[in-house]
CSV table of C-alpha atoms in Angstrom, one decimal:
chain,number,residue,atom,x,y,z
A,37,MET,CA,94.4,46.8,74.2
A,38,ARG,CA,92.0,43.9,74.9
A,39,LYS,CA,94.1,42.8,77.9
A,40,LEU,CA,94.0,46.3,79.3
A,41,ALA,CA,90.3,46.5,79.0
A,42,ILE,CA,89.9,43.1,80.7
A,43,ALA,CA,92.2,44.2,83.5
A,44,ALA,CA,90.2,47.4,84.0
A,45,ILE,CA,87.0,45.4,84.3
A,46,VAL,CA,88.5,43.0,86.7
A,47,LEU,CA,89.9,45.8,88.9
A,48,SER,CA,86.6,47.7,88.9
A,49,LEU,CA,84.7,44.6,90.1
A,50,THR,CA,87.1,44.3,93.0
A,51,GLY,CA,86.6,47.9,94.0
A,52,CYS,CA,83.8,47.3,96.5
A,53,ALA,CA,83.7,49.2,99.8
A,54,LEU,CA,81.9,48.3,103.0
A,55,GLN,CA,81.8,50.6,106.1
A,56,ARG,CA,80.4,48.9,109.2
A,57,PHE,CA,79.7,50.5,112.5
A,58,ASP,CA,79.1,47.9,115.3
A,59,VAL,CA,77.2,49.4,118.2
A,60,ARG,CA,76.5,46.1,120.0
A,61,PRO,CA,78.5,42.9,119.7
A,62,GLU,CA,75.4,40.7,119.1
A,63,THR,CA,75.0,39.3,115.6
A,64,GLN,CA,71.9,39.2,113.5
A,65,ASN,CA,71.8,37.7,110.0
A,66,ALA,CA,69.0,39.8,108.4
A,67,PRO,CA,69.0,43.5,108.3
A,68,THR,CA,65.9,45.3,109.7
A,69,TYR,CA,66.3,48.1,107.1
A,70,ASP,CA,67.9,47.5,103.6
A,71,ASP,CA,67.7,50.2,100.9
A,72,SER,CA,69.6,51.7,98.1
A,73,GLN,CA,70.3,55.4,98.1
A,74,THR,CA,70.9,57.3,94.9
A,75,PHE,CA,73.8,59.7,94.6
A,76,TRP,CA,74.6,61.9,91.6
A,77,VAL,CA,78.0,63.1,90.4
A,78,SER,CA,79.7,60.8,93.0
A,79,GLY,CA,77.7,62.3,95.8
A,80,ILE,CA,79.5,65.6,95.8
A,81,GLY,CA,77.6,68.0,98.0
A,82,GLN,CA,74.9,65.5,98.8
A,83,SER,CA,73.9,63.7,102.0
A,84,GLU,CA,71.4,61.1,102.9
A,85,SER,CA,70.4,60.2,106.4
A,86,ILE,CA,68.6,57.4,108.1
A,87,ASP,CA,67.5,57.6,111.7
A,88,ALA,CA,68.6,54.1,113.0
A,89,ALA,CA,67.0,54.8,116.4
A,90,LYS,CA,63.7,55.3,114.6
A,91,VAL,CA,64.1,52.2,112.5
A,92,CYS,CA,64.9,50.1,115.6
A,93,GLY,CA,62.4,51.7,118.0
A,94,SER,CA,65.1,53.3,120.2
A,95,ALA,CA,68.8,54.0,120.1
A,96,SER,CA,69.4,51.1,122.6
A,97,ASN,CA,68.1,48.6,120.0
A,98,VAL,CA,70.6,49.6,117.2
A,99,GLN,CA,73.1,46.8,116.7
A,100,ARG,CA,74.9,47.7,113.4
A,101,ILE,CA,74.8,50.1,110.5
A,102,GLU,CA,76.4,49.4,107.2
A,103,THR,CA,76.9,51.3,104.0
A,104,GLN,CA,78.2,49.5,100.9
A,105,ARG,CA,79.2,50.0,97.3
A,106,THR,CA,78.8,46.7,95.6
A,107,ALA,CA,80.5,45.6,92.4
A,108,GLY,CA,77.3,46.4,90.5
A,109,SER,CA,77.2,49.9,91.8
A,110,VAL,CA,80.8,50.5,91.0
A,111,VAL,CA,80.2,49.3,87.4
A,112,LEU,CA,77.1,51.6,87.1
A,113,GLY,CA,79.3,54.5,88.3
A,114,LEU,CA,81.9,53.6,85.7
A,115,LEU,CA,79.4,53.3,82.9
A,116,THR,CA,77.8,56.6,83.7
A,117,LEU,CA,81.2,58.3,84.3
A,118,GLY,CA,80.4,58.9,88.0
A,119,ILE,CA,77.1,60.6,87.3
A,120,TYR,CA,75.0,57.9,89.0
A,121,THR,CA,76.6,56.2,92.0
A,122,PRO,CA,74.2,54.2,94.2
A,123,HIS,CA,75.1,53.1,97.7
A,124,GLN,CA,73.4,50.3,99.8
A,125,ILE,CA,72.6,51.0,103.5
A,126,ARG,CA,71.5,48.5,106.1
A,127,VAL,CA,70.5,48.8,109.7
A,128,TYR,CA,70.5,45.9,112.0
A,129,CYS,CA,68.5,45.9,115.2
A,130,THR,CA,68.8,43.7,118.3
A,131,ARG,CA,65.1,42.8,118.2
């Protein structure tokens, strides 16, 4: 039983997800906007939106948009049985 619990913990820590949308090929190391968004009950019926053009000053300045579920957010989701499932969002601008 102990080995099964350890295997479940290890698998949950590797269950991260990253979605990246590259608008321009330039690279920038630091995001202009970096925030955590709260979702309840695994986000069923919920949506959050960020206006990347507003963050970057115009749509032509948007370089990349990322959403991520980190190992920590996956663990929080498991501990709360999917009630609290945070997501990280980042917007990268060319300037």
